[in-house]
């Protein structure tokens, strides 16, 4: 990508900070916008950005604007600041749910010469905030571009290049429906299970006997309550369906145990073993 | 422990082989009994045992006999071979469920001068067989002694020392009820969840998008169908109760999402986060 291209990162949290760091290290001019001046100061001190401001007007300098905000805030932010966007600037995001945000944002930008192309970098950490910014987490992560029929090939290409610059492990393209269904199962349902398991008992004595299997299963029960409640509500219908499917599978196993149907139980184990092997790295 | 003490390991699988290896390395005389001659040969070639046989009568030479067999086989084995036990020999096991096996075995030995003291080494691997025997897995594992009112302090002390010789990380004593409840929740329920999650969908395309959280949650869905079906059936009532408790917790979360009760959802996240932090190593 032409090194004259300039980027604005709106929201300098864990992911926004990491994006800024990665793009700046690759030689691009990066503008940073954040609510708090101390975040801007931190980003400047660590050379994550070339210029920063709490004034959203700074966005007018950028060819590519990446919104690194919570979904609900993102929509309001764009509504309030769309007039500052440079003519022809491409706008993107990082949000983990798509159906509830992509169309509303494309509607907001209708009538002006700015294209919104949605992406989902499947990277993250337990900790939030720019102090934890790092580009290493991209090296093993998926980057998903989620275009609609309103998007141009050019915008898709630009974000594909951004993912390459940030050194994402795997880049792919999914429709909104494919994306939200996949996230509902692989990411959201797993968090619902871990949280529900952790909330089943309150028995501190168990800690002494905990092995790796319980630890592995519940690691993601440590969860950012603000971000995840929003992600779940934005993908509510699909997530409810995924929970129901899992409940049916669980009840099926329970019935098998209740009936002491050893042969069927073994079949369920053999099936889960064979399916899981495909997921080994 | 007096180095003149002799051990018989009955069943030279992954755990039996590892016990033999560890005890032999520590300088004790170890006899090995297995069904197949090639297992004996392997154990002799690798110096895991001093002497081995497919003939169960060899057990008569040992002061401490450790049954490393599946629960169902173990009870039958002892019934058929109890007359060979040396006068005063202590008998122990490694089985992962207790209520269904301890009393029957103590009943079998009633009237002869042999004490059965049950233990559960919480160690294991995905792979089975003596070829995978190793003592490193004990270094991070819990060793639980599960005495009944029929046991003597002497027998408890002997098995405590065995656990120390094998270098288990943590040794503790639990009642049968405490043990089976703890195992039902921490180990068995987690396997039921992983298996059920893996059996929810059959979609190979998902592999491309799988992150660490899904891999962590489903690692134990690769499972030995013979051993685990037996362990589940031997602990059926408790495991069914644990599944029910988890189902209630899951349904509670689902209702919260359905009702869009954001405040309660955040509380559930905060609770799971705070509980899970106690389980960090």
mmCIF file with all atom_site columns, C-alpha atoms in Angstrom, chain A residues 103 106 147-152:
data_model
loop_
_atom_site.group_PDB
_atom_site.id
_atom_site.type_symbol
_atom_site.label_atom_id
_atom_site.label_alt_id
_atom_site.label_comp_id
_atom_site.label_asym_id
_atom_site.label_entity_id
_atom_site.label_seq_id
_atom_site.pdbx_PDB_ins_code
_atom_site.Cartn_x
_atom_site.Cartn_y
_atom_site.Cartn_z
_atom_site.occupancy
_atom_site.B_iso_or_equiv
_atom_site.pdbx_formal_charge
_atom_site.auth_seq_id
_atom_site.auth_comp_id
_atom_site.auth_asym_id
_atom_site.auth_atom_id
_atom_site.pdbx_PDB_model_num
ATOM 1 C CA . UNK A 1 103 ? -26.388 -1.727 7.696  1.00 0.00 ? 103 UNK A CA 1
ATOM 2 C CA . UNK A 1 106 ? -23.846 2.182  5.741  1.00 0.00 ? 106 UNK A CA 1
ATOM 3 C CA . UNK A 1 147 ? -18.613 -6.970 2.858  1.00 0.00 ? 147 UNK A CA 1
ATOM 4 C CA . UNK A 1 148 ? -22.171 -6.267 1.757  1.00 0.00 ? 148 UNK A CA 1
ATOM 5 C CA . UNK A 1 149 ? -23.437 -5.856 -1.794 1.00 0.00 ? 149 UNK A CA 1
ATOM 6 C CA . UNK A 1 150 ? -22.829 -2.111 -1.354 1.00 0.00 ? 150 UNK A CA 1
ATOM 7 C CA . UNK A 1 151 ? -19.063 -2.537 -1.043 1.00 0.00 ? 151 UNK A CA 1
ATOM 8 C CA . UNK A 1 152 ? -16.527 -2.116 -3.838 1.00 0.00 ? 152 UNK A CA 1
#
